[in-house]
CSV table of C-alpha atoms and ligand atoms in Angstrom, one decimal:
chain,number,residue,atom,x,y,z
A,22,UNK,CA,-5.2,31.0,27.4
A,23,UNK,CA,-7.3,30.5,29.9
A,24,UNK,CA,-8.8,28.3,32.7
A,25,UNK,CA,-11.8,26.1,32.5
A,26,UNK,CA,-13.5,24.3,35.6
A,27,UNK,CA,-12.5,20.5,35.9
A,28,UNK,CA,-15.3,19.2,36.1
A,29,UNK,CA,-15.9,15.2,36.8
A,30,UNK,CA,-11.6,15.6,37.4
A,31,UNK,CA,-11.1,15.4,33.7
A,32,UNK,CA,-7.9,16.9,32.8
A,33,UNK,CA,-8.4,20.1,30.4
A,34,UNK,CA,-5.5,20.8,28.0
A,35,UNK,CA,-5.0,24.2,26.9
A,36,UNK,CA,-6.5,25.8,24.4
A,37,UNK,CA,-6.6,29.7,23.1
A,38,UNK,CA,-9.1,31.9,25.0
A,39,UNK,CA,-12.5,32.6,23.3
A,40,UNK,CA,-14.2,35.9,23.2
A,41,UNK,CA,-18.2,36.2,23.9
A,42,UNK,CA,-19.0,37.8,20.8
A,43,UNK,CA,-18.4,37.6,17.3
A,44,UNK,CA,-14.8,38.0,16.1
A,45,UNK,CA,-14.3,40.7,12.9
A,46,UNK,CA,-12.7,39.2,10.1
A,47,UNK,CA,-9.8,42.0,9.5
A,48,UNK,CA,-8.4,40.4,12.8
A,49,UNK,CA,-7.7,36.9,11.0
A,50,UNK,CA,-4.7,39.3,9.4
A,51,UNK,CA,-3.2,40.9,12.7
A,52,UNK,CA,-1.2,39.4,15.4
A,53,UNK,CA,-1.2,35.9,16.6
A,54,UNK,CA,-4.1,35.0,14.7
A,55,UNK,CA,-2.8,35.5,11.2
A,56,UNK,CA,0.0,32.9,12.5
A,57,UNK,CA,-2.4,30.8,14.2
A,58,UNK,CA,-5.2,29.5,12.9
A,59,UNK,CA,-7.3,28.4,15.9
A,60,UNK,CA,-6.9,31.7,17.8
A,61,UNK,CA,-9.5,34.4,18.0
A,62,UNK,CA,-12.8,32.1,18.1
A,63,UNK,CA,-15.9,32.7,19.3
A,64,UNK,CA,-17.7,30.5,21.9
A,65,UNK,CA,-20.2,30.7,19.4
A,66,UNK,CA,-18.6,29.4,16.4
A,67,UNK,CA,-18.3,26.3,19.1
A,68,UNK,CA,-22.1,26.5,18.8
A,69,UNK,CA,-23.4,26.9,15.6
A,70,UNK,CA,-24.8,24.5,13.4
A,71,UNK,CA,-23.3,26.9,10.1
A,72,UNK,CA,-21.9,30.1,9.4
A,73,UNK,CA,-20.7,32.4,7.1
A,74,UNK,CA,-18.1,34.9,6.5
A,75,UNK,CA,-17.1,37.3,4.0
A,76,UNK,CA,-13.1,37.5,3.7
A,77,UNK,CA,-12.3,40.5,1.1
A,78,UNK,CA,-15.0,40.0,-1.5
A,79,UNK,CA,-15.0,36.4,-1.0
A,80,UNK,CA,-18.5,34.1,0.8
A,81,UNK,CA,-16.8,31.8,2.8
A,82,UNK,CA,-19.3,28.9,4.5
A,83,UNK,CA,-18.6,27.2,7.4
A,84,UNK,CA,-20.6,24.0,8.2
A,85,UNK,CA,-20.3,22.7,11.3
A,86,UNK,CA,-23.0,20.1,11.7
A,87,UNK,CA,-22.1,16.4,10.6
A,88,UNK,CA,-24.9,16.5,8.2
A,89,UNK,CA,-23.6,19.5,6.5
A,90,UNK,CA,-20.1,18.8,6.2
A,91,UNK,CA,-21.0,15.3,4.7
A,92,UNK,CA,-23.0,16.7,2.4
A,93,UNK,CA,-19.8,18.6,1.3
A,94,UNK,CA,-17.1,16.1,2.1
A,95,UNK,CA,-19.0,12.8,0.4
A,96,UNK,CA,-22.5,13.1,-0.5
A,97,UNK,CA,-21.6,16.2,-3.1
A,98,UNK,CA,-18.3,16.0,-3.1
A,99,UNK,CA,-18.1,16.3,-7.3
A,100,UNK,CA,-19.4,19.7,-6.5
A,101,UNK,CA,-16.8,20.8,-4.1
A,102,UNK,CA,-12.8,21.0,-5.6
A,103,UNK,CA,-9.8,22.1,-4.1
A,104,UNK,CA,-10.1,26.0,-4.0
A,105,UNK,CA,-8.0,27.7,-7.0
A,106,UNK,CA,-6.2,30.1,-4.2
A,107,UNK,CA,-5.2,26.9,-2.1
A,108,UNK,CA,-3.4,25.6,-5.2
A,109,UNK,CA,-2.3,28.8,-6.2
A,110,UNK,CA,-0.7,28.9,-2.8
A,111,UNK,CA,1.1,25.3,-2.5
A,112,UNK,CA,1.5,25.1,-6.2
A,113,UNK,CA,5.0,26.7,-6.1
A,114,UNK,CA,6.0,23.8,-3.5
A,115,UNK,CA,3.9,20.4,-4.2
A,116,UNK,CA,2.7,20.9,-8.0
A,117,UNK,CA,-0.4,19.1,-9.3
A,118,UNK,CA,0.5,16.4,-6.8
A,119,UNK,CA,-2.1,14.2,-5.2
A,120,UNK,CA,-3.4,17.1,-2.7
A,121,UNK,CA,-3.5,19.6,-5.3
A,122,UNK,CA,-5.1,18.3,-8.0
A,123,UNK,CA,-9.0,17.8,-9.1
A,124,UNK,CA,-11.2,15.6,-11.2
A,125,UNK,CA,-9.2,13.2,-13.8
A,126,UNK,CA,-6.0,14.1,-13.0
A,127,UNK,CA,-6.4,13.6,-9.4
A,128,UNK,CA,-8.5,10.3,-9.9
A,129,UNK,CA,-5.8,8.6,-11.9
A,130,UNK,CA,-2.7,9.6,-9.0
A,131,UNK,CA,-4.7,8.3,-6.2
A,132,UNK,CA,-5.0,4.9,-8.3
A,133,UNK,CA,-1.8,4.9,-8.7
A,134,UNK,CA,-0.7,5.4,-5.3
A,135,UNK,CA,-3.3,3.6,-3.7
A,136,UNK,CA,-1.9,0.4,-3.2
A,137,UNK,CA,1.2,1.7,-1.5
A,138,UNK,CA,-1.2,2.7,1.6
A,139,UNK,CA,-3.5,-0.4,1.9
A,140,UNK,CA,-3.5,-2.5,5.1
A,141,UNK,CA,-1.1,-5.2,3.9
A,142,UNK,CA,1.5,-2.5,2.6
A,143,UNK,CA,1.4,-0.7,5.9
A,144,UNK,CA,2.0,-3.6,8.0
A,145,UNK,CA,5.0,-4.2,6.3
A,146,UNK,CA,6.4,-1.2,7.4
A,147,UNK,CA,6.1,-1.9,11.1
A,148,UNK,CA,9.9,-2.4,11.2
A,149,UNK,CA,10.9,0.6,9.4
A,150,UNK,CA,8.8,2.7,12.1
A,151,UNK,CA,10.4,0.5,14.6
A,152,UNK,CA,14.1,1.5,13.6
A,153,UNK,CA,13.4,4.9,13.3
A,154,UNK,CA,12.0,5.4,16.7
A,155,UNK,CA,14.9,3.4,18.5
A,156,UNK,CA,17.4,5.2,16.3
A,157,UNK,CA,16.0,9.0,17.5
A,158,UNK,CA,16.2,7.7,21.1
A,159,UNK,CA,19.6,6.1,21.1
A,160,UNK,CA,21.0,9.9,21.2
A,161,UNK,CA,19.5,10.6,24.1
A,162,UNK,CA,22.2,9.3,26.2
A,163,UNK,CA,20.5,9.8,29.9
A,164,UNK,CA,17.9,12.2,29.4
A,165,UNK,CA,17.9,15.8,30.6
A,166,UNK,CA,15.3,18.4,28.5
A,167,UNK,CA,15.2,17.4,25.3
A,168,UNK,CA,12.7,19.0,21.9
A,169,UNK,CA,10.2,16.3,21.4
A,170,UNK,CA,8.7,18.3,18.8
A,171,UNK,CA,12.2,18.7,16.5
A,172,UNK,CA,12.6,14.7,17.5
A,173,UNK,CA,9.4,13.5,16.2
A,174,UNK,CA,9.9,15.6,13.4
A,175,UNK,CA,13.1,14.2,12.7
A,176,UNK,CA,12.0,10.5,13.1
A,177,UNK,CA,9.3,11.0,10.9
A,178,UNK,CA,11.1,12.7,8.2
A,179,UNK,CA,13.5,9.2,8.3
A,180,UNK,CA,10.5,7.2,8.4
A,181,UNK,CA,9.4,8.8,4.7
A,182,UNK,CA,12.4,8.9,3.4
A,183,UNK,CA,13.2,5.2,4.7
A,184,UNK,CA,9.7,4.1,3.4
A,185,UNK,CA,9.0,6.0,0.5
A,186,UNK,CA,12.2,7.2,-0.8
A,187,UNK,CA,14.7,3.8,0.3
A,188,UNK,CA,16.5,6.3,2.7
A,189,UNK,CA,17.7,8.7,0.2
A,190,UNK,CA,20.3,10.5,2.9
A,191,UNK,CA,19.3,13.8,1.3
A,192,UNK,CA,15.8,14.3,2.7
A,193,UNK,CA,17.2,13.8,6.1
A,194,UNK,CA,19.7,16.5,6.9
A,195,UNK,CA,19.1,19.1,9.6
A,196,UNK,CA,19.3,21.5,6.5
A,197,UNK,CA,16.5,19.7,4.9
A,198,UNK,CA,14.4,20.1,8.3
A,199,UNK,CA,15.1,23.5,8.6
A,200,UNK,CA,13.9,24.3,5.4
A,201,UNK,CA,10.8,22.8,5.6
A,202,UNK,CA,9.7,24.4,8.5
A,203,UNK,CA,10.3,27.6,6.7
A,204,UNK,CA,8.5,26.3,3.7
A,205,UNK,CA,5.0,26.2,6.2
A,206,UNK,CA,6.0,29.1,7.8
A,207,UNK,CA,6.2,30.7,4.6
A,208,UNK,CA,3.0,30.0,3.9
A,209,UNK,CA,1.2,32.5,6.3
A,210,UNK,CA,2.6,35.4,4.7
A,211,UNK,CA,1.8,34.2,1.1
A,212,UNK,CA,-2.3,33.4,2.2
A,213,UNK,CA,-2.8,37.1,2.9
A,214,UNK,CA,-0.8,38.0,-0.6
A,215,UNK,CA,-3.4,35.5,-2.4
A,216,UNK,CA,-6.3,35.8,-0.7
A,217,UNK,CA,-5.7,39.8,-2.0
A,218,UNK,CA,-4.7,38.9,-5.4
A,219,UNK,CA,-1.2,39.8,-4.9
A,220,UNK,CA,2.0,38.6,-6.9
A,221,UNK,CA,3.7,36.1,-4.7
A,222,UNK,CA,7.0,37.9,-3.8
A,223,UNK,CA,8.4,37.3,-0.4
A,224,UNK,CA,7.4,40.4,1.7
A,225,UNK,CA,9.5,39.3,4.9
A,226,UNK,CA,12.4,37.9,6.2
A,227,UNK,CA,9.8,34.9,7.0
A,228,UNK,CA,8.7,34.8,3.3
A,229,UNK,CA,12.3,34.7,2.2
A,230,UNK,CA,13.4,31.9,4.0
A,231,UNK,CA,9.8,30.0,3.1
A,232,UNK,CA,10.8,30.8,-0.6
A,233,UNK,CA,14.1,29.6,-0.1
A,234,UNK,CA,12.7,26.6,1.5
A,235,UNK,CA,10.5,25.8,-0.9
A,236,UNK,CA,13.2,26.3,-3.8
A,237,UNK,CA,15.4,23.4,-1.7
A,238,UNK,CA,12.8,21.1,-1.6
A,239,UNK,CA,11.9,21.0,-5.4
A,240,UNK,CA,15.5,21.3,-6.1
A,241,UNK,CA,16.3,18.1,-3.9
A,242,UNK,CA,13.5,16.2,-4.9
A,243,UNK,CA,13.9,17.1,-8.4
A,244,UNK,CA,17.4,15.5,-8.3
A,245,UNK,CA,16.2,12.3,-6.3
A,246,UNK,CA,13.7,11.5,-8.9
A,247,UNK,CA,16.1,12.8,-12.0
A,248,UNK,CA,18.6,9.9,-10.4
A,249,UNK,CA,15.7,6.9,-10.6
A,250,UNK,CA,15.5,7.7,-14.5
A,251,UNK,CA,14.6,6.3,-16.6
A,252,UNK,CA,13.2,3.3,-15.0
A,253,UNK,CA,12.6,4.1,-11.7
A,254,UNK,CA,14.6,2.1,-9.9
A,255,UNK,CA,14.2,-0.1,-6.7
A,256,UNK,CA,10.4,-1.5,-6.3
A,257,UNK,CA,9.9,1.0,-3.9
A,258,UNK,CA,6.8,3.8,-3.6
A,259,UNK,CA,9.4,6.2,-5.7
A,260,UNK,CA,9.9,3.2,-8.3
A,261,UNK,CA,6.6,2.2,-8.4
A,262,UNK,CA,5.4,5.9,-9.2
A,263,UNK,CA,7.9,6.5,-11.7
A,264,UNK,CA,7.0,3.7,-13.7
A,265,UNK,CA,3.4,4.3,-13.5
A,266,UNK,CA,3.4,8.0,-14.2
A,267,UNK,CA,5.2,7.2,-17.2
A,268,UNK,CA,3.1,4.7,-18.7
A,269,UNK,CA,0.4,6.7,-18.4
A,270,UNK,CA,1.8,10.2,-19.4
A,271,UNK,CA,3.8,11.7,-21.7
A,272,UNK,CA,7.7,12.0,-20.5
A,273,UNK,CA,7.9,15.9,-19.6
A,274,UNK,CA,4.6,15.6,-17.7
A,275,UNK,CA,5.1,12.4,-16.2
A,276,UNK,CA,8.7,13.9,-14.6
A,277,UNK,CA,7.1,16.7,-13.5
A,278,UNK,CA,4.5,14.7,-12.0
A,279,UNK,CA,6.6,12.5,-10.1
A,280,UNK,CA,8.2,15.6,-8.7
A,281,UNK,CA,5.2,17.0,-7.5
A,282,UNK,CA,4.1,13.5,-5.8
A,283,UNK,CA,7.5,13.5,-4.1
A,284,UNK,CA,7.0,16.7,-2.6
A,285,UNK,CA,3.5,16.2,-2.0
A,286,UNK,CA,4.1,12.7,0.3
A,287,UNK,CA,7.5,13.9,1.4
A,288,UNK,CA,5.2,17.4,3.4
A,289,UNK,CA,2.4,15.9,3.9
A,290,UNK,CA,3.7,12.3,5.2
A,291,UNK,CA,5.9,13.6,8.1
A,292,UNK,CA,4.6,17.2,9.5
A,293,UNK,CA,1.1,16.2,10.2
A,294,UNK,CA,2.5,12.9,11.9
A,295,UNK,CA,5.3,15.0,13.9
A,296,UNK,CA,2.5,16.7,15.1
A,297,UNK,CA,0.6,13.7,16.2
A,298,UNK,CA,3.0,12.0,18.1
A,299,UNK,CA,3.9,15.8,19.5
A,300,UNK,CA,0.6,16.5,20.8
A,301,UNK,CA,0.5,13.0,22.4
A,302,UNK,CA,3.3,13.2,23.7
A,303,UNK,CA,2.6,16.5,25.5
A,304,UNK,CA,-0.5,15.3,27.0
A,305,UNK,CA,0.8,12.3,28.4
A,306,UNK,CA,3.8,14.0,30.2
A,307,UNK,CA,1.0,16.2,32.4
A,308,UNK,CA,-0.6,13.1,33.4
A,309,UNK,CA,1.9,10.5,35.5
A,310,UNK,CA,-0.4,8.4,36.2
A,311,UNK,CA,-1.9,7.6,32.5
A,312,UNK,CA,1.6,7.4,30.9
A,313,UNK,CA,2.8,4.5,33.3
A,314,UNK,CA,-0.1,3.1,32.4
A,315,UNK,CA,0.8,3.0,28.5
A,316,UNK,CA,4.3,2.3,28.9
A,317,UNK,CA,3.4,-0.8,30.8
A,318,UNK,CA,1.1,-1.5,27.6
A,319,UNK,CA,3.8,-0.3,25.7
A,320,UNK,CA,6.4,-2.9,27.6
A,321,UNK,CA,4.3,-6.0,27.1
A,322,UNK,CA,3.4,-5.2,23.6
A,323,UNK,CA,7.0,-4.9,22.4
A,324,UNK,CA,8.0,-7.7,24.9
A,325,UNK,CA,5.8,-10.3,22.1
A,326,UNK,CA,7.6,-8.5,19.1
A,327,UNK,CA,9.0,-4.7,18.7
A,328,UNK,CA,8.6,-4.9,15.3
A,329,UNK,CA,5.7,-7.3,13.9
A,330,UNK,CA,2.7,-6.0,12.0
A,331,UNK,CA,0.5,-6.7,14.7
A,332,UNK,CA,2.4,-4.4,17.4
A,333,UNK,CA,0.0,-1.2,16.7
A,334,UNK,CA,-3.2,-3.4,17.8
A,335,UNK,CA,-1.4,-4.2,20.7
A,336,UNK,CA,-1.7,-0.7,21.8
A,337,UNK,CA,-5.6,-0.3,22.9
A,338,UNK,CA,-5.2,2.4,25.3
A,339,UNK,CA,-2.3,4.0,23.7
A,340,UNK,CA,-4.5,4.1,20.4
A,341,UNK,CA,-7.6,5.8,21.9
A,342,UNK,CA,-5.1,8.2,23.9
A,343,UNK,CA,-4.2,8.8,20.5
A,344,UNK,CA,-7.7,9.0,19.2
A,345,UNK,CA,-8.2,11.7,21.5
A,346,UNK,CA,-5.1,13.6,21.1
A,347,UNK,CA,-6.2,13.7,17.3
A,348,UNK,CA,-9.6,15.0,18.5
A,349,UNK,CA,-8.1,18.1,21.1
A,350,UNK,CA,-5.0,19.1,18.8
A,351,UNK,CA,-5.7,18.1,14.7
A,352,UNK,CA,-2.6,18.3,13.2
A,353,UNK,CA,-4.7,19.8,10.2
A,354,UNK,CA,-7.0,22.4,12.0
A,355,UNK,CA,-8.6,23.2,9.0
A,356,UNK,CA,-9.3,22.8,5.2
A,357,UNK,CA,-11.2,23.8,2.5
A,358,UNK,CA,-12.9,23.2,-0.7
A,359,UNK,CA,-14.4,25.9,-3.6
A,360,UNK,CA,-18.1,25.2,-5.1
A,361,UNK,CA,-18.2,24.8,-8.6
A,362,UNK,CA,-21.7,24.9,-9.3
A,363,UNK,CA,-25.3,26.3,-7.3
A,364,UNK,CA,-25.9,24.4,-4.2
A,365,UNK,CA,-27.4,24.4,-1.2
A,366,UNK,CA,-25.8,23.4,2.5
A,367,UNK,CA,-28.9,22.8,4.4
A,368,UNK,CA,-30.5,26.2,4.5
A,369,UNK,CA,-28.1,28.0,2.9
A,370,UNK,CA,-27.3,29.1,-0.9
A,371,UNK,CA,-24.1,28.3,-2.2
A,372,UNK,CA,-22.7,30.0,-5.4
A,373,UNK,CA,-20.1,28.5,-7.6
A,374,UNK,CA,-17.2,30.3,-6.6
A,375,UNK,CA,-17.9,30.0,-2.9
A,376,UNK,CA,-15.4,28.9,-0.4
A,377,UNK,CA,-16.2,25.7,2.2
A,378,UNK,CA,-14.1,25.4,5.4
A,379,UNK,CA,-13.8,22.7,6.8
A,380,UNK,CA,-12.7,22.9,10.8
A,381,UNK,CA,-11.8,19.8,12.5
A,382,UNK,CA,-10.6,22.5,15.3
A,383,UNK,CA,-13.9,23.7,15.7
A,384,UNK,CA,-16.0,20.5,14.9
A,385,UNK,CA,-14.3,18.4,17.0
A,386,UNK,CA,-14.7,20.7,20.1
A,387,UNK,CA,-18.0,21.9,19.3
A,388,UNK,CA,-20.8,21.6,22.6
A,389,UNK,CA,-23.8,20.0,20.8
A,390,UNK,CA,-21.6,17.0,19.5
A,391,UNK,CA,-19.0,16.2,22.7
A,392,UNK,CA,-19.8,15.9,26.5
A,393,UNK,CA,-17.0,18.1,28.0
A,394,UNK,CA,-15.8,19.0,24.5
A,395,UNK,CA,-12.6,20.7,26.0
A,396,UNK,CA,-11.7,17.7,28.7
A,397,UNK,CA,-9.3,15.1,27.5
A,398,UNK,CA,-11.0,11.6,27.8
A,399,UNK,CA,-9.5,8.9,26.0
A,400,UNK,CA,-12.2,7.0,26.5
A,401,UNK,CA,-14.5,8.3,24.0
A,402,UNK,CA,-13.1,6.5,22.0
A,403,UNK,CA,-13.3,3.0,23.9
A,404,UNK,CA,-15.3,0.2,22.1
A,405,UNK,CA,-19.3,0.1,22.7
A,406,UNK,CA,-19.0,3.9,23.3
A,407,UNK,CA,-21.8,6.3,22.6
A,408,UNK,CA,-22.0,5.7,18.2
A,409,UNK,CA,-20.2,9.0,16.7
A,410,UNK,CA,-21.6,10.6,12.9
A,411,UNK,CA,-18.9,9.8,11.4
A,412,UNK,CA,-18.3,13.4,9.9
A,413,UNK,CA,-17.7,14.7,14.0
A,414,UNK,CA,-14.4,13.3,14.1
A,415,UNK,CA,-12.3,14.4,11.1
A,416,UNK,CA,-8.7,14.1,11.9
A,417,UNK,CA,-7.9,12.5,8.5
A,418,UNK,CA,-10.6,14.7,6.4
A,419,UNK,CA,-13.6,12.7,5.0
A,420,UNK,CA,-14.8,11.3,1.9
A,421,UNK,CA,-13.3,10.5,-1.4
A,422,UNK,CA,-10.2,12.4,-0.5
A,423,UNK,CA,-9.7,11.2,3.2
A,424,UNK,CA,-6.1,11.2,3.8
A,425,UNK,CA,-4.6,8.3,1.7
A,426,UNK,CA,-2.1,7.9,4.6
A,427,UNK,CA,-4.3,7.7,7.6
A,428,UNK,CA,-3.6,3.9,8.2
A,429,UNK,CA,0.4,4.7,7.6
A,430,UNK,CA,0.3,7.2,10.1
A,431,UNK,CA,-1.9,5.8,13.0
A,432,UNK,CA,0.5,2.4,12.6
A,433,UNK,CA,3.6,4.7,12.5
A,434,UNK,CA,2.4,6.9,15.2
A,435,UNK,CA,1.6,4.1,17.5
A,436,UNK,CA,5.1,2.4,17.0
A,437,UNK,CA,7.5,5.1,17.9
A,438,UNK,CA,5.3,6.1,20.8
A,439,UNK,CA,5.1,2.6,22.1
A,440,UNK,CA,8.9,2.5,21.7
A,441,UNK,CA,9.7,5.6,23.4
A,442,UNK,CA,7.1,5.5,26.4
A,443,UNK,CA,8.6,1.5,27.0
A,444,UNK,CA,12.2,3.3,27.6
A,445,UNK,CA,11.7,7.0,28.9
A,446,UNK,CA,9.5,8.9,30.7
A,447,UNK,CA,8.5,12.5,29.6
A,448,UNK,CA,8.2,15.3,32.2
A,449,UNK,CA,7.2,18.8,31.7
A,450,UNK,CA,9.4,21.7,32.0
A,451,UNK,CA,8.3,23.8,35.1
A,452,UNK,CA,6.8,27.2,34.3
A,453,UNK,CA,6.6,26.6,30.4
A,454,UNK,CA,3.8,27.2,28.6
A,455,UNK,CA,2.6,25.1,26.0
A,456,UNK,CA,0.1,26.7,23.1
A,457,UNK,CA,-0.8,25.7,19.5
A,458,UNK,CA,0.9,27.1,16.7
A,459,UNK,CA,0.4,27.4,12.7
A,460,UNK,CA,-1.2,28.0,9.9
A,461,UNK,CA,-1.6,25.2,8.1
A,462,UNK,CA,-0.5,22.6,10.7
A,463,UNK,CA,-1.0,22.7,14.5
A,464,UNK,CA,1.9,22.3,16.5
A,465,UNK,CA,3.1,24.0,19.9
A,466,UNK,CA,4.9,26.8,19.9
A,467,UNK,CA,8.4,26.7,19.6
A,468,UNK,CA,8.5,23.1,20.1
A,469,UNK,CA,7.8,20.6,23.1
A,470,UNK,CA,11.0,20.8,25.3
A,471,UNK,CA,10.5,17.8,27.9
A,472,UNK,CA,12.3,16.6,30.6
A,473,UNK,CA,12.8,12.5,29.5
A,474,UNK,CA,14.4,10.0,31.7
A,475,UNK,CA,15.7,6.4,31.2
A,476,UNK,CA,12.5,4.0,32.9
A,477,UNK,CA,15.6,1.0,34.4
A,478,UNK,CA,16.6,4.7,36.6
A,479,UNK,CA,13.6,5.1,38.7
B,3,HEM,C1,-1.5,12.1,11.6
B,3,HEM,C2,-1.2,12.3,10.5
B,3,HEM,C3,-2.3,13.1,9.7
B,3,HEM,C4,-3.1,13.7,9.4
B,3,HEM,C5,-3.4,14.5,10.4
B,3,HEM,C6,-3.0,13.8,8.2
B,3,HEM,C7,-4.2,14.7,8.0
B,3,HEM,C8,-5.0,14.9,6.5
B,3,HEM,C9,-6.5,15.3,5.8
B,3,HEM,C10,-6.7,16.1,6.8
B,3,HEM,C11,-6.4,15.3,4.5
B,3,HEM,C12,-7.7,15.9,3.9
B,3,HEM,C13,-7.5,17.1,3.6
B,3,HEM,C14,-8.7,17.5,2.5
B,3,HEM,O1,-9.2,16.9,2.2
B,3,HEM,O2,-8.6,18.8,2.0
B,3,HEM,C15,-4.8,14.4,4.2
B,3,HEM,C16,-4.8,14.4,2.8
B,3,HEM,C17,-3.8,13.5,2.3
B,3,HEM,N1,-3.0,13.3,3.3
B,3,HEM,FE1,-2.7,13.3,5.3
B,3,HEM,N2,-2.8,13.2,7.1
B,3,HEM,C18,-1.7,12.7,8.1
B,3,HEM,C19,-0.3,12.0,7.2
B,3,HEM,C20,-0.5,11.4,6.5
B,3,HEM,C21,0.9,10.7,5.9
B,3,HEM,C22,1.6,10.2,6.5
B,3,HEM,C23,0.5,10.4,4.5
B,3,HEM,C24,1.5,9.9,3.6
B,3,HEM,C25,2.8,9.6,3.7
B,3,HEM,C26,-0.2,11.8,4.1
B,3,HEM,C27,-0.7,12.2,2.6
B,3,HEM,C28,-1.6,12.9,2.2
B,3,HEM,C29,-2.3,12.9,0.9
B,3,HEM,C30,-1.4,12.4,-0.2
B,3,HEM,C31,-3.3,13.6,0.9
B,3,HEM,C32,-4.0,14.1,-0.4
B,3,HEM,C33,-5.2,12.9,-0.7
B,3,HEM,C34,-6.4,13.3,-1.6
B,3,HEM,O3,-6.3,14.6,-2.0
B,3,HEM,O4,-6.7,12.3,-2.7
B,3,HEM,N3,-0.8,12.0,5.3
B,3,HEM,N4,-4.7,13.9,5.3
């Protein structure tokens, strides 16, 4: 970790040390850099418009200027698909669901699920978000030190289960939570094997736990889907999904895609949002005065109506804070594409098969795009502030593959945070360092223990 001068008294939360010179590619496969995507960057990576690397014979383009990012994600999006290597890594867990498919299959699936995530549909879910937040806090008794990362994960897992899978209890057990964490951690090991073209055989205890997690997830969700056959059951996300797939695909394919999408939405829908809530709580725990202001805003908003669809809209300060938190600690710090045909990204030639890595972590802290990029300043997101390029802030990606759950995630995170802040105070545990960790999603290493106390106790 590195201390940065605190100019203009803005708070600078911790971020990994940057080297002065370039970092060799092989470093990416050893030590902390192999476990955490945001480690081992040089300062140059936060200053250039574009750079290129060669990783085991693969060209990897890293566009950082928002115009170049827009070219890949929007203007020529049809030429940039999900990489085969990423699919190989993800298919055992999420199959050919929305996140890991391309072309007509992706388009068809996106059309099927889109209505569930339209603003009006998300609005109806606010009571479920509020209910899960309150249920979690009921177990906190009079406070003490709690791992708020685990609390956030249990809460968002419950939200996904309640809102998309009619509250199926098989999806919210402690075992389910442990298996999913293991499955995500197993991906960093598998990543090296996939890059080297090796078979996906677990090589370590972590890899084995990952494989067990993956199998648990697939078998549990297959059982959940099978129990809904033949007609899909209740008219919720899963029921609608099963019925729509049955209409468009033959039965075996429809069943496979239903399980793939159940796994996709279960995973993509809770881990990221849990990290967003966790980082926001971390930033608030470090800034008592700001926490008090957001808590007051939350109490007022909840007094008007604790579960009504407009609750997230009555939290402008908390929203700015969450947006800034998603800038500084994007839960998805990088995502990738692969070129179908030859193209140019700015001045650089792209060959068919080349990889393009989009790095919210680098773009969100880029020196040319932000004033004091590493400093926490929620007012960057205040109405009327300097116009931003829409591809310089990408916590939810961009273009046609923009996160389908973005509105769901924002409404959920705001509702959960408001309910918790209104009644609880969160303080850091002295002497404990918080550092980002994770290859696929970004979370605090070892969780986020915070000292919590009920607001009424003063
Ligand atoms: C703060 C929370 C979240 C963050 C930061 C996040 C981030 C992202 C990003 C960056 C992408 C684009 C990846 C790419 O282009 O390769 C994405 C896609 C996706 N997200 Fe999210 N997400 C969040 C919450 C959710 C939620 C709540 C759901 C569902 C309930 C969800 C479901 C998906 C799906 C299915 C895709 C694939 C969309 C497609 O390819 O058409 N996400 N997300």
